[in-house]
PDB file of C-alpha atoms in Angstrom:
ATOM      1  CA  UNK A  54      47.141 -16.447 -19.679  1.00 44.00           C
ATOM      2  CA  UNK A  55      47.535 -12.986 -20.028  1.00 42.00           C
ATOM      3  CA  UNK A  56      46.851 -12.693 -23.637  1.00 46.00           C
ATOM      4  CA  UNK A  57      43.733 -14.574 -22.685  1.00 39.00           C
ATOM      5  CA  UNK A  58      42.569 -11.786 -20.286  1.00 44.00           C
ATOM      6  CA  UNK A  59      43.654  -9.218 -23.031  1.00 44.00           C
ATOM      7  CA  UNK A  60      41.339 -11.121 -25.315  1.00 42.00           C
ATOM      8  CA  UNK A  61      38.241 -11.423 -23.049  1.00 39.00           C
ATOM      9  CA  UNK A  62      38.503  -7.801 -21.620  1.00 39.00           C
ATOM     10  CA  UNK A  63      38.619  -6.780 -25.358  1.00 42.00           C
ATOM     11  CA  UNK A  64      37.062  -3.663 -26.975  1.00 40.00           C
ATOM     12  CA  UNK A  65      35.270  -5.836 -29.458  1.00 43.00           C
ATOM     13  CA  UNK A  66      34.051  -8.283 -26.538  1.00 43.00           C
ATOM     14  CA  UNK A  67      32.786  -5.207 -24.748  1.00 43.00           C
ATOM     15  CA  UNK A  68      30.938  -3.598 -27.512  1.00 45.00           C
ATOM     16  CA  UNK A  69      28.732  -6.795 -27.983  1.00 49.00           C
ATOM     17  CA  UNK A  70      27.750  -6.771 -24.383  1.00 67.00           C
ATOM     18  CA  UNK A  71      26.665  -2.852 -24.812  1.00 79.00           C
ATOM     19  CA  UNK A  72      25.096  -3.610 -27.532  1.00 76.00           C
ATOM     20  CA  UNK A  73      22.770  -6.458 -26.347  1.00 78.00           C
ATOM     21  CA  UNK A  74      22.106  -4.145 -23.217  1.00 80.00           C
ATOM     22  CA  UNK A  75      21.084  -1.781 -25.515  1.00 83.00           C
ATOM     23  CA  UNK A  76      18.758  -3.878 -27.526  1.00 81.00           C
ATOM     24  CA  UNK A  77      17.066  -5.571 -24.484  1.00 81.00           C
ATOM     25  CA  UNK A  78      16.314  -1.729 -23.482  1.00 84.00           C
ATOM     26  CA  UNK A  79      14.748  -0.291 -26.851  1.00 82.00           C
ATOM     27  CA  UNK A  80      12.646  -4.065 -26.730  1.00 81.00           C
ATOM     28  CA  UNK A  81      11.542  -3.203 -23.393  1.00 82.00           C
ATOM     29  CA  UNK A  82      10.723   0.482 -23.754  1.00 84.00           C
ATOM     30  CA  UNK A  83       8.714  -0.610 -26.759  1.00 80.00           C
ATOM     31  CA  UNK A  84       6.973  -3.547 -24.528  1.00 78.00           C
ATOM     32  CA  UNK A  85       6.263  -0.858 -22.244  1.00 78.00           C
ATOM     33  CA  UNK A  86       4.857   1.905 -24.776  1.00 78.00           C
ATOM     34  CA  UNK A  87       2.583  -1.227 -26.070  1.00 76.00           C
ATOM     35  CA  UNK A  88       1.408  -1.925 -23.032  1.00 74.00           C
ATOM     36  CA  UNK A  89       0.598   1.572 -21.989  1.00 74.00           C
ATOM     37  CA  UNK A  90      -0.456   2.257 -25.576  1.00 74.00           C
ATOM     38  CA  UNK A  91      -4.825   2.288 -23.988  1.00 73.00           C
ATOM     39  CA  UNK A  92      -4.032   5.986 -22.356  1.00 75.00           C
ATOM     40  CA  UNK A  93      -3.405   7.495 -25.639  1.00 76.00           C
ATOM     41  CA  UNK A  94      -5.085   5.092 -28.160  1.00 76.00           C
ATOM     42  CA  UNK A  95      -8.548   4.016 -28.091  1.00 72.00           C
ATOM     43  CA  UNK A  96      -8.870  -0.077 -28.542  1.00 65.00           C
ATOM     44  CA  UNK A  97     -12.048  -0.040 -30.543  1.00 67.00           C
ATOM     45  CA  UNK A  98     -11.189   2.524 -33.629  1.00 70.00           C
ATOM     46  CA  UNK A  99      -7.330   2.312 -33.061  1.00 67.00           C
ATOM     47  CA  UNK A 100      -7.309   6.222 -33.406  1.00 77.00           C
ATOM     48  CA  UNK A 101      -5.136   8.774 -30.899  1.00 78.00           C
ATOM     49  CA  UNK A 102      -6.956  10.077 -28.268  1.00 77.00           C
ATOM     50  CA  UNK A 103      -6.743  14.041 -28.557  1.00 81.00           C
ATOM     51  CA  UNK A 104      -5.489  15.941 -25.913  1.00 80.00           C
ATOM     52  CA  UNK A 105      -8.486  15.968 -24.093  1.00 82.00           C
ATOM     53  CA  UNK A 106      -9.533  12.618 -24.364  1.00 79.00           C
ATOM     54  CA  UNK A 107      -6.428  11.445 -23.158  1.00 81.00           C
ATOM     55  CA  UNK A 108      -7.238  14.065 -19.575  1.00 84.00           C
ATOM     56  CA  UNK A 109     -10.628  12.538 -19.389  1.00 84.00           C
ATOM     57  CA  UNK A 110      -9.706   8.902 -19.625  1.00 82.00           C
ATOM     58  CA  UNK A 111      -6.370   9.348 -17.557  1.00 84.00           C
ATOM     59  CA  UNK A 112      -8.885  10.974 -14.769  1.00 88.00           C
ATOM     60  CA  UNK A 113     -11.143   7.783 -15.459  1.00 85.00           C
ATOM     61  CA  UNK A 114      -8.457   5.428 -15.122  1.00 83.00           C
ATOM     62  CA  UNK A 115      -6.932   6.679 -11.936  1.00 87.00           C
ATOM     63  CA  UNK A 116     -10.271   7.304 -10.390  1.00 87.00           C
ATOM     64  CA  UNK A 117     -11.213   3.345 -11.057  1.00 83.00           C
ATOM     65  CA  UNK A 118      -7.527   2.985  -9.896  1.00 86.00           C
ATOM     66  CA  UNK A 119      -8.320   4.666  -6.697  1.00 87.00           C
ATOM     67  CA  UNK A 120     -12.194   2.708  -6.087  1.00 83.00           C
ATOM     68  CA  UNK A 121     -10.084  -0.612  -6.653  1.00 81.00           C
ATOM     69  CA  UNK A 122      -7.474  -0.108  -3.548  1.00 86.00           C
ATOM     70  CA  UNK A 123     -10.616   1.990  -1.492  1.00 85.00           C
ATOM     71  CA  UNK A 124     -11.725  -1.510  -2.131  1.00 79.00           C
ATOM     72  CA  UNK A 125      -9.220  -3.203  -1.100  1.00 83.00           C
ATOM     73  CA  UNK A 126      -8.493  -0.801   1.912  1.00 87.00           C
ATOM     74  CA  UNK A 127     -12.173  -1.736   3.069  1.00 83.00           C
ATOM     75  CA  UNK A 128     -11.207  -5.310   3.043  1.00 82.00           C
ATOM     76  CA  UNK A 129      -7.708  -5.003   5.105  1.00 87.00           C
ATOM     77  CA  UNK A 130      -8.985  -2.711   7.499  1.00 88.00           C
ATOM     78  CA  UNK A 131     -11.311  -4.905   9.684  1.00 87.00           C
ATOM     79  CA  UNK A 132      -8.925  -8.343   9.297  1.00 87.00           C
ATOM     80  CA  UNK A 133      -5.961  -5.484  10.512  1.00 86.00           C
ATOM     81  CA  UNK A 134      -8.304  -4.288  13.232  1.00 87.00           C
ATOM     82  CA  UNK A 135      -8.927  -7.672  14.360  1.00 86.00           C
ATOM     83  CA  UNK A 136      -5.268  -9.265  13.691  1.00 86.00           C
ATOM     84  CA  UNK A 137      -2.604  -6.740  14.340  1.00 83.00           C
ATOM     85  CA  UNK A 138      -3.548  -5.516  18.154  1.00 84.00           C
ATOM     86  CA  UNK A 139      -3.828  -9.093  19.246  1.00 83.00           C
ATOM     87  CA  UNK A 140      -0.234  -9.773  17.824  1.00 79.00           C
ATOM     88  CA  UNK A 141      -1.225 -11.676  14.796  1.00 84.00           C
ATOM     89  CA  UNK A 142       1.264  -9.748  12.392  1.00 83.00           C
ATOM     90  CA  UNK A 143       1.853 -13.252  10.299  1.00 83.00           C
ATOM     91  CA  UNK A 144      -1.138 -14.400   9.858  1.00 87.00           C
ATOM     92  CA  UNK A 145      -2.184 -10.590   8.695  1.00 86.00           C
ATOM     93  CA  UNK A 146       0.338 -10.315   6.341  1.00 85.00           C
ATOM     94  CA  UNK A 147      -0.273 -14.086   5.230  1.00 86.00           C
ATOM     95  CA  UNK A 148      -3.533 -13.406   4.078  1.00 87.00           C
ATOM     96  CA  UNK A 149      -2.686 -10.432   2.918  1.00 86.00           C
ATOM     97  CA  UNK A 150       0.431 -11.960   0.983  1.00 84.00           C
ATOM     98  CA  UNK A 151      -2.116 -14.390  -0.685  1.00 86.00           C
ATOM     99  CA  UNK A 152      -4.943 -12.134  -1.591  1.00 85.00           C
ATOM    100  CA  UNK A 153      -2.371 -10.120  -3.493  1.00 86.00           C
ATOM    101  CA  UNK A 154      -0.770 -13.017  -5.407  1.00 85.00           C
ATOM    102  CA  UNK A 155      -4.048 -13.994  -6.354  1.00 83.00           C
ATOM    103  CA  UNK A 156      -4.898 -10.360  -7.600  1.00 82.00           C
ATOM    104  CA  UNK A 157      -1.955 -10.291  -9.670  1.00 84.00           C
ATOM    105  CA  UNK A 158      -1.471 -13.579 -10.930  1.00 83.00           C
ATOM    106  CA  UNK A 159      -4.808 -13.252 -12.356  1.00 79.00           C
ATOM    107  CA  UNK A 160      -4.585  -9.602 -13.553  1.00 79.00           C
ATOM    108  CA  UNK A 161      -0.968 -10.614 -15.319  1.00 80.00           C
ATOM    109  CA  UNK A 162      -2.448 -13.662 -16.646  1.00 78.00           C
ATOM    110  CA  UNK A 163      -5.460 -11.762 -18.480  1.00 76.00           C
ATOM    111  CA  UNK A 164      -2.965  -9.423 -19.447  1.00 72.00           C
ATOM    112  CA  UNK A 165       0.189 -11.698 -20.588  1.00 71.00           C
ATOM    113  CA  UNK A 166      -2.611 -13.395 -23.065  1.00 66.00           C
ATOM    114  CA  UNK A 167      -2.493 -10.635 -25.399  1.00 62.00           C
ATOM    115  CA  UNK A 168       1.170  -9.942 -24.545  1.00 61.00           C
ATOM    116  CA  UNK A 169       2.696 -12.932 -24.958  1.00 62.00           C
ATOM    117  CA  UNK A 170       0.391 -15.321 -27.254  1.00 58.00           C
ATOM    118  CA  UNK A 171      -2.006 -12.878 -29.476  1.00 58.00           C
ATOM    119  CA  UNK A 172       1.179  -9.937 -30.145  1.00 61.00           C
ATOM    120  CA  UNK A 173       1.430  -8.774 -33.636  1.00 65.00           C
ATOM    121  CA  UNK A 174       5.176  -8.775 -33.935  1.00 67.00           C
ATOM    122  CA  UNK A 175       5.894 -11.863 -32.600  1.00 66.00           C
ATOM    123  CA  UNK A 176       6.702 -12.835 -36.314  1.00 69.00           C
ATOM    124  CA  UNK A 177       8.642 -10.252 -37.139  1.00 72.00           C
ATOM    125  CA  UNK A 178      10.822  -9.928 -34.258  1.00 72.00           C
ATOM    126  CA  UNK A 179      11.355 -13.671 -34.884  1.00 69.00           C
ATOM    127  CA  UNK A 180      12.276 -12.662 -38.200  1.00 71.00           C
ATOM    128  CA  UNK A 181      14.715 -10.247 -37.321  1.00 76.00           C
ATOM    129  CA  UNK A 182      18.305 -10.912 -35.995  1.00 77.00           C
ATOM    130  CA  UNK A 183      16.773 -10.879 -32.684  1.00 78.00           C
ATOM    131  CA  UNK A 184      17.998 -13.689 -30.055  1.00 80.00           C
ATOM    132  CA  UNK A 185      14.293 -15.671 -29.303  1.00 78.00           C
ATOM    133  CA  UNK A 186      15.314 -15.591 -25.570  1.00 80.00           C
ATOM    134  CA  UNK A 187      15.708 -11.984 -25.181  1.00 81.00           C
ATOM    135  CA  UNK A 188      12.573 -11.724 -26.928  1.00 79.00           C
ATOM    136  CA  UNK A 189      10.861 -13.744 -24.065  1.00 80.00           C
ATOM    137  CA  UNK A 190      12.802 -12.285 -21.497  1.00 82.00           C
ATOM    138  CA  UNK A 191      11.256  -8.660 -22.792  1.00 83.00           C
ATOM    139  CA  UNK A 192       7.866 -10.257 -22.434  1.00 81.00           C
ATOM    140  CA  UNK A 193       8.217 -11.583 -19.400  1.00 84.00           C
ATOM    141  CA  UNK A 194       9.398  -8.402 -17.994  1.00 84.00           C
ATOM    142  CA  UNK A 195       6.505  -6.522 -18.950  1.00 83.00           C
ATOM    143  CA  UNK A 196       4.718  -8.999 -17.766  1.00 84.00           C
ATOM    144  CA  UNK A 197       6.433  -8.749 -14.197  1.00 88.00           C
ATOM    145  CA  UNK A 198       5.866  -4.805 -14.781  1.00 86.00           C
ATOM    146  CA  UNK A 199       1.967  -5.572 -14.741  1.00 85.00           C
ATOM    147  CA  UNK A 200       2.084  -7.776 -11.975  1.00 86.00           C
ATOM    148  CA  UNK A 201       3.897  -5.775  -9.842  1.00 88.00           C
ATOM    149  CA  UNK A 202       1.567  -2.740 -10.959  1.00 89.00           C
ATOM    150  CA  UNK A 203      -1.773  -5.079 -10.036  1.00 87.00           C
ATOM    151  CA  UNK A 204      -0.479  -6.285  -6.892  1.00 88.00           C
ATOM    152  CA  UNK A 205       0.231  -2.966  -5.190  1.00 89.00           C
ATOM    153  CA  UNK A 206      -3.063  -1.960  -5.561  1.00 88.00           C
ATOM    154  CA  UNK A 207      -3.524  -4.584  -2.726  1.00 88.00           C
ATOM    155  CA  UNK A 208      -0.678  -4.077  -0.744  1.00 87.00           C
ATOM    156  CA  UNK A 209      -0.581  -0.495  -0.368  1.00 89.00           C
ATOM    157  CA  UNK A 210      -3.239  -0.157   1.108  1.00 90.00           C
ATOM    158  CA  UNK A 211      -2.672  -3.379   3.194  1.00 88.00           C
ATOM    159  CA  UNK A 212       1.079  -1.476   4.337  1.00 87.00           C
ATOM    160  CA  UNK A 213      -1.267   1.493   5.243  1.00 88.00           C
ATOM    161  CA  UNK A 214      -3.424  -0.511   7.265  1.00 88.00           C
ATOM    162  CA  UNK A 215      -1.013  -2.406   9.149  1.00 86.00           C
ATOM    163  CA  UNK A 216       1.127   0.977   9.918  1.00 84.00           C
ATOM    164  CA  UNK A 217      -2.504   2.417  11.456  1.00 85.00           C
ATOM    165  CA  UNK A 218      -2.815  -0.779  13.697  1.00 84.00           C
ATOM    166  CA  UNK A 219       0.559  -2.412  14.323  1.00 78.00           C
ATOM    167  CA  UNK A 220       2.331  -1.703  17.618  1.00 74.00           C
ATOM    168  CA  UNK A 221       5.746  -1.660  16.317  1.00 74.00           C
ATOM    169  CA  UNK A 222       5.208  -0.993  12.543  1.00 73.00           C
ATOM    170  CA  UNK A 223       8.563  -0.219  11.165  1.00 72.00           C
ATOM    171  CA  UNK A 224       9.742  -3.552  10.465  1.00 70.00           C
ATOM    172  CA  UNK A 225       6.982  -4.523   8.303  1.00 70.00           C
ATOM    173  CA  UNK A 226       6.668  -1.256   6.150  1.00 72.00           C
ATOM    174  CA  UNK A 227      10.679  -1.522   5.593  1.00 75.00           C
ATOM    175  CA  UNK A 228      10.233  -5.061   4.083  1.00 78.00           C
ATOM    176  CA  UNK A 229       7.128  -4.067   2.381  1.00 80.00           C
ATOM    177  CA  UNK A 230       9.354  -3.150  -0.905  1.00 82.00           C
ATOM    178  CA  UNK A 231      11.152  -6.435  -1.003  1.00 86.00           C
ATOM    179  CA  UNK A 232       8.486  -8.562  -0.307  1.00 86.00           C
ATOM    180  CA  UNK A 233       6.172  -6.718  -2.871  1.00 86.00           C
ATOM    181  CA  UNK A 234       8.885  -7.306  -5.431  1.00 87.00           C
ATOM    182  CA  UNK A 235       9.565 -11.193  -4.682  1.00 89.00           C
ATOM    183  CA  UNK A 236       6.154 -11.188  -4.699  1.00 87.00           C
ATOM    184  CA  UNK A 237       5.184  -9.941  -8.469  1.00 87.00           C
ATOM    185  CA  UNK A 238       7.800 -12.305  -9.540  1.00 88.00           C
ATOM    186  CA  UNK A 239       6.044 -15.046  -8.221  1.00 88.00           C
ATOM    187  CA  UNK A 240       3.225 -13.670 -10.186  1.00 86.00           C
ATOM    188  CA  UNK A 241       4.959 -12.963 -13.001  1.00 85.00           C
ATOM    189  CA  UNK A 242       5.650 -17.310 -13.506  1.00 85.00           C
ATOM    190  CA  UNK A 243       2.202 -18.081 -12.163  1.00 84.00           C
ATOM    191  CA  UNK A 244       0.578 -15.815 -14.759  1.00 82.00           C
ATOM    192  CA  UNK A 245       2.516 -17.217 -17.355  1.00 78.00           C
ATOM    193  CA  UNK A 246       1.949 -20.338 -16.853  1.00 79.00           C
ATOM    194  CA  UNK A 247      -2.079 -19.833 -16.120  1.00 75.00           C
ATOM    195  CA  UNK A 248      -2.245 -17.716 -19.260  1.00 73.00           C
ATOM    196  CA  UNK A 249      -2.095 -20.542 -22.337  1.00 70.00           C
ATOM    197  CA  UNK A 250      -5.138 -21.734 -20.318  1.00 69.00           C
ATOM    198  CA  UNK A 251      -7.344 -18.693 -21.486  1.00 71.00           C
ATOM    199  CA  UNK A 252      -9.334 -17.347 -24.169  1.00 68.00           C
ATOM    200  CA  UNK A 253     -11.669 -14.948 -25.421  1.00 69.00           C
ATOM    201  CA  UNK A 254     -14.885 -16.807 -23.768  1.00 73.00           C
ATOM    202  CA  UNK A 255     -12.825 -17.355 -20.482  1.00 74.00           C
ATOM    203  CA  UNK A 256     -11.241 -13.921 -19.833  1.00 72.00           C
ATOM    204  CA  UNK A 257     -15.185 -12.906 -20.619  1.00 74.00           C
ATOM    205  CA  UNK A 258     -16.439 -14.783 -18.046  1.00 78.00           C
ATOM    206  CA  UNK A 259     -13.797 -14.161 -15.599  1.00 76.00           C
ATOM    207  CA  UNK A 260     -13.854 -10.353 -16.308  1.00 75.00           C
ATOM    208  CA  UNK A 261     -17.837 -10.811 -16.020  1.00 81.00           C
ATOM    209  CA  UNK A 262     -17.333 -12.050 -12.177  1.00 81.00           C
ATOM    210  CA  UNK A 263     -14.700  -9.709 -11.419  1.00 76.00           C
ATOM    211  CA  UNK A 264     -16.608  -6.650 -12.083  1.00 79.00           C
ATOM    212  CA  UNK A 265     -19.775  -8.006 -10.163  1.00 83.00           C
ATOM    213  CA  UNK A 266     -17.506  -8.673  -7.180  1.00 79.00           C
ATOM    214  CA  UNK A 267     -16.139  -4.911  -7.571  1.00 77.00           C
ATOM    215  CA  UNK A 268     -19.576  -4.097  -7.272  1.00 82.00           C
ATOM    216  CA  UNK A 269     -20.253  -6.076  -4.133  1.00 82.00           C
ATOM    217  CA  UNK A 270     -17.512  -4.483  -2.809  1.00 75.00           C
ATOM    218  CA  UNK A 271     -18.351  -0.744  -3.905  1.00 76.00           C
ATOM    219  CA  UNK A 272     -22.219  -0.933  -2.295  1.00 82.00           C
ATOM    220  CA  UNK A 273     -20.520  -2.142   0.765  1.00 78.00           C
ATOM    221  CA  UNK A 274     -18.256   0.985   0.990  1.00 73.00           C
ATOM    222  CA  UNK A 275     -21.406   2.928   0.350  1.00 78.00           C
ATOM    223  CA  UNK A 276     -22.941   0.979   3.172  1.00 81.00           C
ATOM    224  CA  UNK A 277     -25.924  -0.430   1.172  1.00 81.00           C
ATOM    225  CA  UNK A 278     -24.947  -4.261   1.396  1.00 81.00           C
ATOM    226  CA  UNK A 279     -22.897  -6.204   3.265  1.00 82.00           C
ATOM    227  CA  UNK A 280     -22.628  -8.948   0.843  1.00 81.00           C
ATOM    228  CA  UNK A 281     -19.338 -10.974   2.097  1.00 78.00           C
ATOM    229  CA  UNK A 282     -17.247 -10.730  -0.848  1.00 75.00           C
ATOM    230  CA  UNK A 283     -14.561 -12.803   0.549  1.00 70.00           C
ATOM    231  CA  UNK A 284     -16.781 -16.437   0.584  1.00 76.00           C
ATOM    232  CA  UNK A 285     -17.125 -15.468  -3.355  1.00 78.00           C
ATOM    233  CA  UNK A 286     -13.597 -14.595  -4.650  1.00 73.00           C
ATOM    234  CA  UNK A 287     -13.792 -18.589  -5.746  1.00 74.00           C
ATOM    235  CA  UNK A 288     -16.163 -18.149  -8.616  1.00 78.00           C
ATOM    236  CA  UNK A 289     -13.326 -16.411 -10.429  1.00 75.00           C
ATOM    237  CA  UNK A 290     -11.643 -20.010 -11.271  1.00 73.00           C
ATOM    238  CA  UNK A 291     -15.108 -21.413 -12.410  1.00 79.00           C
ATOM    239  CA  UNK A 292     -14.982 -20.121 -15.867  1.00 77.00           C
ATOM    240  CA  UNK A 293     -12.029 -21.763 -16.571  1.00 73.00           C
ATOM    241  CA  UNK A 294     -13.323 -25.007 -15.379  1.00 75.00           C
ATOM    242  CA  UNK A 295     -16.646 -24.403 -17.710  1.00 75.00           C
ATOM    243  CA  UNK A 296     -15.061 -23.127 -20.468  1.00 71.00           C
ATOM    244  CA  UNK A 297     -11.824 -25.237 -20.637  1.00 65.00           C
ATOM    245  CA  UNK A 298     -12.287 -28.443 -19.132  1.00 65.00           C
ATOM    246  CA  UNK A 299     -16.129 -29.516 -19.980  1.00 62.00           C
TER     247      UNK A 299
END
């Protein structure tokens, strides 16, 4: 028995675990570099950005970053005004809990497409002595990485909202971390299941609808519409019923 423990405790038995810790991190820092490659490559030539590209479209980015949860902040603010001082915390953070799902199972799915079913090096990390589960487990935790990333743009400012309106907000905005990361995992599955149902024509026309529905949502910040954006968050899954199933 005790040569046993000797055995399993050995330096040999040790190194191997190091070393597939060590893999799994290099795969996922490169998962992460790919996925982050758009900041400092441009997708049409393939080229480095220079120095000052990469400043102009990092300002770009976070300032569409920033209209996306004003967005979003527009949207919580008057179902927190109306929920939280009446006592209505679960049904606020219900809603809330859903819309953000939704947000990132869809964002992670348009994402994981290219991740996990259209990478280049899918064949040659198959190729290489390279366990095929830790090469899906990489995938799917970039793919949790994105989810998580699209789904607090929605419950940030949902947390910030309920803080402003809640009588006793501490509780919630302590289990706002946990709940944001059980959350993204839920994503994470939903996405990748959702995602062998796309294509180039239906992440089109679903991108197509999402940006008029940013749109909506931008005039009615501006206070030009008040186009109730809400009743048309449906006609997202209608490409995929057009373009899939007839």
């Amino acid at each position: 028995m005790l040569r046993w423990k000797r055995s399993f405790w050995s330096w040999k038995g040790c190194r191997m675990d190091t070393e597939t810790r060590r893999l799994f991190r290099a795969l996922f820092r490169k998962q992460l570099r790919e996925q982050g490659a758009f900041l400092v490559r441009s997708a049409s030539t393939g080229r480095h950005r220079t120095r000052a590209g990469r400043f102009a479209f990092g300002a770009l980015y976070g300032g569409i970053v920033l209209l996306v949860m004003g967005s979003f902040f527009s949207l919580a603010w008057p179902l927190g005004e109306l929920l939280l001082p009446a006592g209505q915390e679960a049904l606020y953070f219900l809603t809330m809990e859903l819309l953000a799902l939704a947000v990132g199972v869809f964002a992670g799915a348009f994402s994981s497409y290219g991740s996990l079913f259209q990478a280049r090096d899918n064949d040659l990390l198959l190729a290489m002595p390279i366990p095929p589960w830790m090469i899906f487990a990489v995938r799917m935790s970039g793919l949790y990485a994105m989810c998580l990333f699209y789904l607090l743009l929605l419950w940030v400012p949902a947390e910030v909202v309920y803080g402003l309106y809640a009588a006793s907000p501490l509780g919630g905005l302590l289990s706002a971390a946990p709940m944001a990361l059980v959350l993204a995992g839920a994503a994470s599955l939903l996405a990748g299941l959702l995602s062998p149902l796309l294509g180039d024509a239906v992440i089109a026309e679903i991108t197509c609808v999402g940006s008029l529905l940013i749109v909506a949502l931008s005039l009615n910040m501006l206070n030009v519409t008040k186009i109730k954006v809400m009743n048309l968050v449906p006609a997202i899954f209608l490409p995929i019923l057009l373009c899939r199933f007839m």
